[in-house]
Coordinates of N, CA and C in Angstrom, one line a residue:
Chain A
G1449 N -235.8 14.3 174.2 CA -235.1 15.6 174.3 C -234.7 15.9 175.7
E1450 N -233.8 16.9 175.8 CA -233.3 17.2 177.1 C -234.3 17.8 178.0
S1451 N -234.4 17.3 179.2 CA -235.5 17.7 180.2 C -235.1 19.0 180.8
V1452 N -236.0 19.9 181.0 CA -235.8 21.1 181.8 C -236.2 20.9 183.2
G1453 N -236.8 19.8 183.6 CA -237.4 19.7 184.9 C -236.9 18.6 185.7
L1454 N -235.6 18.3 185.6 CA -235.0 17.1 186.3 C -235.2 17.1 187.8
H1455 N -235.2 18.3 188.4 CA -235.2 18.3 189.8 C -236.5 19.0 190.4
L1456 N -237.5 19.2 189.5 CA -238.6 19.9 189.9 C -239.6 19.0 190.6
P1457 N -240.5 19.5 191.5 CA -241.5 18.7 192.1 C -242.4 18.2 191.0
T1458 N -242.9 17.0 191.2 CA -243.7 16.3 190.2 C -245.1 15.9 190.7
L1459 N -246.0 16.2 189.8 CA -247.4 15.8 190.0 C -247.8 14.7 189.0
S1460 N -248.2 13.6 189.5 CA -248.5 12.5 188.6 C -250.0 12.2 188.7
V1461 N -250.7 12.3 187.6 CA -252.2 12.1 187.6 C -252.6 11.1 186.5
Q1462 N -253.7 10.5 186.7 CA -254.3 9.5 185.8 C -254.9 10.3 184.6
E1463 N -254.8 9.8 183.4 CA -255.4 10.4 182.3 C -256.9 10.5 182.5
G1464 N -257.5 11.7 182.3 CA -258.9 11.9 182.5 C -259.3 12.5 183.8
D1465 N -258.3 12.4 184.8 CA -258.5 13.1 186.1 C -258.3 14.6 185.9
N1466 N -258.7 15.4 187.0 CA -258.3 16.8 187.0 C -257.0 17.0 187.7
S1467 N -256.3 18.0 187.3 CA -255.0 18.3 187.9 C -255.0 19.7 188.5
I1468 N -254.3 19.8 189.6 CA -254.2 21.1 190.3 C -252.7 21.4 190.5
I1469 N -252.2 22.4 190.0 CA -250.8 22.8 190.1 C -250.8 24.1 190.9
N1470 N -250.0 24.2 191.9 CA -250.0 25.3 192.8 C -248.7 26.1 192.7
C1471 N -248.8 27.4 193.1 CA -247.7 28.3 193.0 C -247.9 29.3 194.1
A1472 N -246.8 29.5 194.9 CA -246.8 30.6 195.9 C -245.9 31.7 195.3
Y1473 N -246.5 32.9 195.2 CA -245.7 34.0 194.6 C -245.2 34.9 195.8
S1474 N -244.3 35.8 195.4 CA -243.5 36.5 196.5 C -243.9 37.9 196.6
N1475 N -244.4 38.6 195.6 CA -244.5 40.0 195.6 C -246.0 40.4 195.8
S1476 N -246.3 41.0 196.9 CA -247.7 41.4 197.1 C -248.1 42.5 196.2
A1477 N -247.2 43.2 195.6 CA -247.5 44.3 194.7 C -247.7 43.8 193.3
S1478 N -247.6 42.6 193.0 CA -247.8 42.1 191.6 C -249.2 42.3 191.2
D1479 N -249.3 42.7 189.9 CA -250.7 43.1 189.4 C -251.2 42.0 188.4
Y1480 N -250.3 41.2 187.9 CA -250.6 40.3 186.8 C -249.9 39.0 186.9
F1481 N -250.6 37.9 186.6 CA -250.0 36.6 186.8 C -250.3 35.7 185.6
I1482 N -249.3 34.9 185.3 CA -249.5 34.1 184.0 C -249.0 32.7 184.4
W1483 N -249.7 31.7 183.7 CA -249.2 30.3 183.7 C -248.6 30.0 182.4
Y1484 N -247.4 29.4 182.4 CA -246.8 28.9 181.2 C -246.6 27.4 181.3
K1485 N -246.6 26.8 180.1 CA -246.4 25.4 179.9 C -245.1 25.2 179.1
Q1486 N -244.2 24.4 179.6 CA -243.0 24.1 178.8 C -242.8 22.6 178.6
E1487 N -242.9 22.3 177.3 CA -242.7 20.9 176.9 C -241.2 20.7 176.7
S1488 N -240.8 19.4 176.8 CA -239.4 19.1 176.6 C -238.9 19.6 175.2
G1489 N -237.8 20.3 175.3 CA -237.2 20.8 174.0 C -237.8 22.0 173.4
K1490 N -238.7 22.6 174.2 CA -239.4 23.8 173.7 C -239.3 25.0 174.7
G1491 N -239.6 26.2 174.3 CA -239.7 27.3 175.2 C -241.1 27.3 175.8
P1492 N -241.2 28.1 176.9 CA -242.5 28.3 177.6 C -243.6 28.8 176.7
Q1493 N -244.8 28.3 176.9 CA -245.9 28.6 176.1 C -247.0 29.2 177.0
F1494 N -247.6 30.3 176.6 CA -248.6 31.0 177.4 C -249.9 30.0 177.5
I1495 N -250.4 29.9 178.7 CA -251.6 29.1 178.9 C -252.8 30.1 179.2
I1496 N -252.7 30.8 180.3 CA -253.7 31.7 180.8 C -253.2 32.7 181.7
D1497 N -253.8 33.9 181.8 CA -253.4 34.9 182.7 C -254.6 35.4 183.5
I1498 N -254.2 36.2 184.6 CA -255.2 36.8 185.5 C -254.7 38.0 186.1
R1499 N -255.6 39.0 186.2 CA -255.2 40.3 186.9 C -255.4 40.1 188.4
S1500 N -254.8 41.0 189.1 CA -254.9 40.9 190.6 C -256.2 41.3 191.1
N1501 N -257.1 42.0 190.3 CA -258.4 42.3 190.8 C -259.5 41.2 190.5
M1502 N -258.9 40.1 190.1 CA -259.8 38.9 189.9 C -259.4 37.8 190.8
D1503 N -260.3 36.9 191.1 CA -259.9 35.7 191.8 C -260.0 34.4 191.0
K1504 N -260.6 34.5 189.9 CA -260.8 33.3 189.1 C -260.9 33.7 187.6
R1505 N -260.3 32.9 186.7 CA -260.5 33.0 185.3 C -260.5 31.7 184.6
Q1506 N -261.4 31.5 183.7 CA -261.5 30.2 183.0 C -261.1 30.3 181.6
G1507 N -260.4 29.2 181.1 CA -260.1 29.1 179.7 C -260.7 27.8 179.2
Q1508 N -260.1 27.3 178.1 CA -260.5 26.0 177.6 C -259.9 24.9 178.4
R1509 N -260.6 24.2 179.2 CA -260.1 23.1 180.1 C -259.2 23.6 181.2
V1510 N -258.9 24.9 181.3 CA -258.0 25.4 182.4 C -258.7 26.5 183.1
T1511 N -258.4 26.5 184.4 CA -258.9 27.6 185.3 C -257.8 28.0 186.2
V1512 N -257.6 29.3 186.3 CA -256.6 29.9 187.2 C -257.4 30.5 188.4
L1513 N -256.9 30.2 189.6 CA -257.4 30.8 190.8 C -256.4 31.6 191.5
L1514 N -256.7 32.8 192.0 CA -255.8 33.7 192.7 C -256.3 34.0 194.1
N1515 N -255.4 33.8 195.1 CA -255.8 34.1 196.5 C -254.7 35.1 196.9
K1516 N -255.0 36.4 196.9 CA -254.0 37.4 197.2 C -253.7 37.4 198.7
T1517 N -254.7 37.0 199.5 CA -254.5 37.0 201.0 C -253.2 36.2 201.4
V1518 N -253.1 35.0 200.7 CA -252.0 34.1 201.1 C -251.0 34.0 199.9
K1519 N -251.1 34.9 198.9 CA -250.2 35.0 197.8 C -250.1 33.6 197.1
H1520 N -251.2 33.1 196.7 CA -251.2 31.7 196.1 C -252.0 31.7 194.8
L1521 N -251.4 31.0 193.9 CA -252.0 30.9 192.5 C -252.1 29.4 192.2
S1522 N -253.2 29.0 191.6 CA -253.3 27.6 191.2 C -253.8 27.5 189.8
L1523 N -253.4 26.5 189.1 CA -253.9 26.1 187.8 C -254.6 24.8 187.8
Q1524 N -255.8 24.8 187.4 CA -256.6 23.6 187.3 C -256.8 23.2 185.9
I1525 N -256.4 21.9 185.6 CA -256.6 21.4 184.3 C -257.7 20.3 184.3
A1526 N -258.7 20.4 183.6 CA -259.8 19.4 183.6 C -259.5 18.3 182.6
A1527 N -259.9 17.1 183.0 CA -259.8 16.0 182.1 C -258.4 15.9 181.5
T1528 N -257.4 15.8 182.3 CA -256.0 15.8 181.9 C -255.7 14.8 180.8
Q1529 N -255.0 15.2 179.8 CA -254.6 14.4 178.7 C -253.1 14.2 178.6
P1530 N -252.7 13.1 177.9 CA -251.2 12.9 177.8 C -250.5 14.1 177.3
G1531 N -251.1 14.9 176.4 CA -250.4 16.1 175.8 C -250.3 17.2 176.9
D1532 N -250.8 17.0 178.0 CA -250.7 18.0 179.1 C -249.4 17.8 179.9
S1533 N -248.7 16.7 179.6 CA -247.5 16.4 180.3 C -246.4 17.4 179.9
A1534 N -245.9 18.1 180.9 CA -245.0 19.2 180.7 C -244.5 19.8 182.1
V1535 N -243.7 20.8 182.0 CA -243.4 21.5 183.2 C -244.2 22.8 183.2
Y1536 N -244.8 23.2 184.3 CA -245.7 24.3 184.4 C -245.0 25.4 185.3
F1537 N -245.0 26.6 184.8 CA -244.4 27.7 185.6 C -245.5 28.8 185.8
C1538 N -245.5 29.3 187.0 CA -246.3 30.6 187.2 C -245.3 31.7 187.1
A1539 N -245.8 32.9 186.7 CA -245.0 34.1 186.6 C -245.8 35.3 187.1
E1540 N -245.2 36.3 187.7 CA -245.8 37.4 188.2 C -245.2 38.7 187.7
K1541 N -245.9 39.8 187.7 CA -245.4 41.0 187.1 C -246.2 42.2 187.7
E1542 N -245.4 43.3 188.0 CA -246.1 44.5 188.4 C -246.3 45.4 187.1
D1543 N -247.4 46.1 187.1 CA -247.8 47.0 186.0 C -246.7 48.0 185.7
S1544 N -246.0 48.4 186.7 CA -244.9 49.4 186.5 C -243.6 48.9 185.9
S1545 N -243.6 47.6 185.7 CA -242.3 46.9 185.3 C -242.6 46.0 184.1
Y1546 N -241.6 45.9 183.3 CA -241.7 44.9 182.2 C -241.3 43.5 182.6
K1547 N -240.7 43.4 183.8 CA -240.1 42.1 184.2 C -241.1 41.1 184.6
L1548 N -240.9 39.9 184.1 CA -241.6 38.7 184.6 C -240.8 38.0 185.6
I1549 N -241.3 37.7 186.7 CA -240.6 36.9 187.7 C -241.2 35.5 187.7
F1550 N -240.4 34.5 187.4 CA -240.9 33.1 187.3 C -240.8 32.4 188.6
G1551 N -241.8 31.5 188.9 CA -241.8 30.6 190.0 C -241.0 29.4 189.7
S1552 N -240.9 28.5 190.6 CA -239.9 27.4 190.5 C -240.4 26.3 189.6
G1553 N -241.6 26.1 189.3 CA -242.1 25.1 188.3 C -242.5 23.8 188.9
T1554 N -243.4 23.1 188.2 CA -243.9 21.8 188.6 C -244.0 21.0 187.4
R1555 N -243.5 19.7 187.5 CA -243.6 18.8 186.3 C -244.9 18.0 186.5
L1556 N -245.7 18.0 185.4 CA -246.9 17.2 185.4 C -246.7 16.0 184.5
L1557 N -246.9 14.8 185.1 CA -246.9 13.5 184.4 C -248.3 12.9 184.3
V1558 N -248.7 12.6 183.1 CA -250.0 12.0 182.9 C -249.9 10.5 182.6
R1559 N -250.5 9.7 183.5 CA -250.4 8.2 183.3 C -251.5 7.8 182.4
P1560 N -251.2 6.9 181.4 CA -252.3 6.5 180.5 C -253.2 5.5 181.2
Chain B
S510 N -249.7 36.2 167.8 CA -248.6 35.9 168.6 C -247.3 36.0 167.7
A511 N -246.2 36.1 168.3 CA -244.9 36.2 167.5 C -244.3 34.8 167.3
V512 N -243.7 34.6 166.2 CA -242.9 33.4 165.9 C -241.4 33.7 166.1
I513 N -240.8 33.0 167.0 CA -239.4 33.3 167.3 C -238.5 32.1 167.0
S514 N -237.4 32.3 166.3 CA -236.5 31.2 166.1 C -235.1 31.6 166.7
Q515 N -234.4 30.5 167.1 CA -233.1 30.7 167.7 C -232.1 29.8 167.0
K516 N -230.9 30.3 166.9 CA -229.8 29.5 166.4 C -228.6 29.6 167.2
P517 N -227.8 28.6 167.5 CA -228.1 27.2 167.2 C -229.2 26.7 168.2
S518 N -229.8 25.5 167.9 CA -230.7 25.0 168.8 C -230.0 24.3 170.0
R519 N -228.8 23.8 169.8 CA -228.0 23.3 170.9 C -226.5 23.3 170.4
D520 N -225.6 23.3 171.4 CA -224.2 23.2 171.1 C -223.5 22.7 172.3
I521 N -222.4 22.1 172.0 CA -221.4 21.6 173.0 C -220.1 22.3 172.8
C522 N -219.7 23.0 173.8 CA -218.5 23.9 173.7 C -217.4 23.6 174.7
Q523 N -216.2 24.0 174.4 CA -215.1 23.8 175.3 C -215.0 25.1 176.2
R524 N -214.6 24.8 177.5 CA -214.4 26.0 178.4 C -213.4 27.0 177.8
G525 N -213.7 28.2 178.1 CA -212.8 29.3 177.6 C -213.2 29.9 176.3
T526 N -214.1 29.2 175.6 CA -214.5 29.7 174.3 C -215.8 30.5 174.5
S527 N -216.3 31.1 173.4 CA -217.5 31.9 173.4 C -218.5 31.4 172.4
L528 N -219.7 31.6 172.6 CA -220.8 31.2 171.7 C -221.8 32.4 171.5
T529 N -222.1 32.6 170.3 CA -223.1 33.7 170.0 C -224.4 33.0 169.6
I530 N -225.5 33.4 170.3 CA -226.8 32.8 170.0 C -227.6 33.9 169.3
Q531 N -228.3 33.5 168.2 CA -229.1 34.4 167.4 C -230.6 34.2 167.7
C532 N -231.3 35.3 167.7 CA -232.8 35.3 167.9 C -233.4 36.1 166.8
Q533 N -234.3 35.5 166.1 CA -235.0 36.2 165.0 C -236.5 36.1 165.2
V534 N -237.2 37.3 165.0 CA -238.6 37.3 165.3 C -239.3 37.7 163.9
D535 N -240.5 37.2 163.7 CA -241.2 37.4 162.5 C -241.9 38.7 162.4
S536 N -241.8 39.5 163.4 CA -242.5 40.9 163.3 C -241.6 41.8 164.1
Q537 N -241.8 43.1 163.9 CA -241.0 44.1 164.6 C -241.5 44.2 166.1
V538 N -240.6 44.2 167.0 CA -240.9 44.3 168.4 C -240.0 45.3 169.1
T539 N -240.6 46.0 170.1 CA -239.7 47.0 170.8 C -238.8 46.3 171.7
M540 N -239.3 45.4 172.6 CA -238.5 44.8 173.6 C -238.2 43.3 173.4
M541 N -237.0 43.0 173.5 CA -236.6 41.6 173.4 C -235.8 41.3 174.7
F542 N -236.0 40.1 175.2 CA -235.4 39.6 176.5 C -234.6 38.4 176.3
W543 N -233.6 38.3 177.1 CA -232.8 37.0 177.1 C -232.9 36.4 178.5
Y544 N -233.2 35.1 178.6 CA -233.3 34.4 179.9 C -232.4 33.2 179.9
R545 N -232.0 32.9 181.1 CA -231.2 31.6 181.3 C -232.1 30.7 182.1
Q546 N -232.0 29.4 181.7 CA -232.7 28.4 182.5 C -231.7 27.3 182.8
Q547 N -231.2 27.3 184.0 CA -230.2 26.3 184.4 C -230.9 24.9 184.6
P548 N -230.2 23.8 184.5 CA -230.8 22.5 184.6 C -231.7 22.3 185.8
G549 N -232.9 21.9 185.6 CA -233.8 21.7 186.7 C -234.4 22.9 187.4
Q550 N -234.1 24.1 186.8 CA -234.5 25.3 187.5 C -235.5 26.1 186.6
S551 N -235.9 27.2 187.2 CA -236.8 28.1 186.5 C -236.0 29.1 185.6
L552 N -236.7 30.1 185.0 CA -236.2 31.0 184.1 C -235.7 32.3 184.9
T553 N -234.5 32.8 184.6 CA -234.0 34.0 185.2 C -233.6 35.0 184.0
L554 N -234.1 36.2 184.2 CA -233.9 37.2 183.2 C -232.4 37.6 183.2
I555 N -231.8 37.6 182.1 CA -230.4 38.1 182.0 C -230.3 39.6 181.7
A556 N -231.1 39.9 180.6 CA -231.0 41.3 180.2 C -232.2 41.6 179.2
T557 N -232.5 42.9 179.1 CA -233.4 43.4 178.1 C -232.7 44.1 177.0
A558 N -233.0 43.7 175.8 CA -232.3 44.3 174.6 C -233.3 45.2 173.9
N559 N -233.0 46.5 173.8 CA -233.8 47.5 173.1 C -233.0 48.0 171.9
Q560 N -233.7 48.1 170.8 CA -233.1 48.6 169.5 C -232.6 50.0 169.7
G561 N -231.4 50.3 169.4 CA -230.9 51.6 169.4 C -230.3 52.1 170.7
S562 N -230.3 51.2 171.7 CA -229.7 51.5 173.0 C -229.0 50.3 173.6
E563 N -228.2 50.5 174.6 CA -227.5 49.4 175.2 C -228.5 48.6 176.0
A564 N -228.1 47.3 176.1 CA -229.0 46.4 176.8 C -228.9 46.7 178.3
T565 N -230.0 46.4 179.0 CA -230.2 46.6 180.4 C -230.0 45.2 181.1
Y566 N -229.0 45.1 182.0 CA -228.7 43.8 182.6 C -229.2 43.7 184.0
E567 N -229.6 42.5 184.3 CA -230.2 42.3 185.7 C -229.0 42.0 186.6
S568 N -229.3 42.1 187.9 CA -228.3 41.9 188.9 C -227.7 40.5 188.8
G569 N -226.4 40.4 188.8 CA -225.7 39.2 188.6 C -225.2 38.9 187.2
F570 N -225.6 39.7 186.3 CA -225.2 39.5 184.9 C -224.5 40.8 184.4
V571 N -223.4 40.6 183.7 CA -222.6 41.8 183.2 C -222.4 41.7 181.8
I572 N -222.2 42.8 181.2 CA -222.0 43.0 179.7 C -220.8 42.2 179.2
D573 N -219.7 42.2 180.0 CA -218.5 41.5 179.6 C -218.7 40.0 179.4
K574 N -219.5 39.5 180.2 CA -219.8 38.0 180.2 C -220.9 37.7 179.1
F575 N -221.9 38.6 179.0 CA -223.0 38.3 178.2 C -223.3 39.5 177.2
P576 N -222.4 39.8 176.3 CA -222.7 41.0 175.4 C -223.9 40.7 174.5
I577 N -224.6 41.7 174.3 CA -225.9 41.6 173.5 C -225.9 42.6 172.4
S578 N -226.3 42.2 171.3 CA -226.5 43.2 170.2 C -228.0 43.2 169.8
R579 N -228.5 44.4 169.3 CA -229.9 44.5 168.9 C -229.8 45.5 167.7
P580 N -229.4 45.0 166.5 CA -229.2 45.9 165.4 C -230.5 46.4 164.7
N581 N -231.6 45.6 164.9 CA -232.9 46.1 164.4 C -234.0 45.5 165.2
L582 N -235.3 45.8 164.7 CA -236.4 45.4 165.5 C -236.9 44.0 165.5
T583 N -236.1 43.2 164.7 CA -236.5 41.8 164.5 C -235.4 40.8 164.9
F584 N -234.3 41.3 165.4 CA -233.1 40.4 165.6 C -232.3 40.9 166.8
S585 N -231.7 39.9 167.5 CA -230.8 40.1 168.6 C -229.9 39.0 168.7
T586 N -228.7 39.2 169.3 CA -227.8 38.2 169.6 C -227.3 38.3 171.1
L587 N -227.1 37.1 171.7 CA -226.5 37.0 173.0 C -225.2 36.2 172.9
T588 N -224.1 36.7 173.4 CA -222.9 36.0 173.4 C -222.6 35.5 174.8
V589 N -222.3 34.3 175.0 CA -221.8 33.8 176.3 C -220.3 33.7 176.2
S590 N -219.6 34.5 176.9 CA -218.1 34.7 176.7 C -217.3 33.9 177.7
N591 N -216.1 33.4 177.3 CA -215.2 32.8 178.2 C -216.0 31.7 179.1
M592 N -216.6 30.8 178.4 CA -217.5 29.8 179.0 C -216.8 28.9 180.0
S593 N -217.6 28.6 181.0 CA -217.2 27.5 182.0 C -218.4 26.5 182.1
P594 N -218.2 25.4 182.7 CA -219.3 24.4 182.9 C -220.5 25.0 183.6
E595 N -220.3 26.0 184.4 CA -221.5 26.6 185.1 C -222.4 27.4 184.2
D596 N -221.9 27.6 182.9 CA -222.7 28.3 181.9 C -223.6 27.3 181.2
S597 N -223.5 26.1 181.5 CA -224.4 25.1 180.8 C -225.8 25.3 181.2
S598 N -226.6 25.7 180.3 CA -228.0 26.1 180.5 C -228.8 26.1 179.2
I599 N -230.1 26.4 179.3 CA -230.9 26.7 178.2 C -231.0 28.2 178.1
Y600 N -230.7 28.8 177.0 CA -230.8 30.3 176.9 C -232.0 30.6 176.0
L601 N -232.9 31.4 176.5 CA -234.1 31.6 175.8 C -234.3 33.1 175.4
C602 N -234.7 33.3 174.2 CA -235.1 34.7 173.7 C -236.6 34.9 173.9
S603 N -237.0 36.0 174.2 CA -238.4 36.3 174.4 C -238.7 37.7 173.9
V604 N -239.9 37.9 173.4 CA -240.4 39.2 173.0 C -241.7 39.5 173.6
S605 N -242.0 40.8 173.7 CA -243.3 41.2 174.3 C -244.3 41.5 173.2
G606 N -245.5 40.9 173.3 CA -246.5 41.1 172.3 C -247.9 41.1 173.0
R607 N -248.9 41.5 172.3 CA -250.3 41.7 172.9 C -251.1 40.5 172.7
T608 N -251.5 39.9 173.9 CA -252.6 38.9 173.9 C -253.0 38.8 175.4
G609 N -254.1 38.2 175.6 CA -254.6 38.1 177.0 C -254.9 39.5 177.5
F610 N -254.6 39.7 178.7 CA -254.9 41.0 179.3 C -253.9 42.1 178.9
Y611 N -252.6 41.7 178.8 CA -251.6 42.7 178.7 C -250.5 42.2 177.7
N612 N -249.5 42.9 177.5 CA -248.4 42.5 176.7 C -247.8 41.3 177.3
E613 N -248.0 40.1 176.7 CA -247.4 38.9 177.2 C -246.1 38.7 176.6
Q614 N -245.3 37.8 177.2 CA -244.0 37.5 176.6 C -244.1 36.1 175.9
F615 N -243.7 36.1 174.6 CA -243.6 34.9 173.8 C -242.1 34.5 173.9
F616 N -241.9 33.2 173.9 CA -240.6 32.6 174.0 C -240.2 31.8 172.8
G617 N -238.9 31.9 172.5 CA -238.3 31.1 171.4 C -238.1 29.7 172.0
P618 N -237.6 28.8 171.1 CA -237.5 27.4 171.5 C -236.3 27.1 172.4
G619 N -235.4 28.1 172.5 CA -234.2 28.0 173.4 C -233.0 27.4 172.7
T620 N -231.8 27.7 173.3 CA -230.6 27.2 172.8 C -230.0 26.4 174.0
R621 N -229.8 25.1 173.8 CA -229.3 24.2 174.9 C -227.7 24.2 174.8
L622 N -227.1 24.8 175.8 CA -225.6 24.9 175.8 C -225.0 24.0 176.8
T623 N -224.1 23.2 176.4 CA -223.3 22.3 177.3 C -221.9 22.7 177.2
V624 N -221.2 23.1 178.3 CA -219.8 23.5 178.3 C -219.0 22.4 179.0
L625 N -218.0 21.9 178.3 CA -217.2 20.8 178.9 C -215.9 21.3 179.5

């Protein structure tokens, strides 16, 4: 299928290793942050979210870390699998707004 | 979560023509959004479509170029008018629904448009 991440930074990891995808966000007033996964030929899919009053949240095989001091968000994927290969986007939002602001994205490639 | 479908899934069009993209949701939603994703780039919000009122456009997008309809709570269309090669993008429909902490946005599969 047509790729959406032709020019995006790429992270290549070995299957079974842990992956860390980073995102620098722009708005210090953002209250809510989300990670999306976009596979080739599909729309973005929700992975995990976190509020600004938290610094860590865990899901199934995924952990999101938030550092408001340096406006940095990271997504950690444990035991990365071939099905994790996709483009990952962070997004931010203020409570007062319905608008999601998307980051630039990172392509994750999982080597077998 | 909401199930969103879009038609067409992809199209190749000639410059100067227009294409209307349809978005259908399996449940009634208040807010529907249209995004553009240019090749190798992230998502940019075009406009918000609310039933019963005119769409709200983001900076850099105008109604003459991207007219939107929202006839009911499950359906919306986006038209890309007088197309040029710069309009080649993926166009994504999104709706707001409840999961996680807040109303999250669910996305359709996208419409891949190539303008020659």
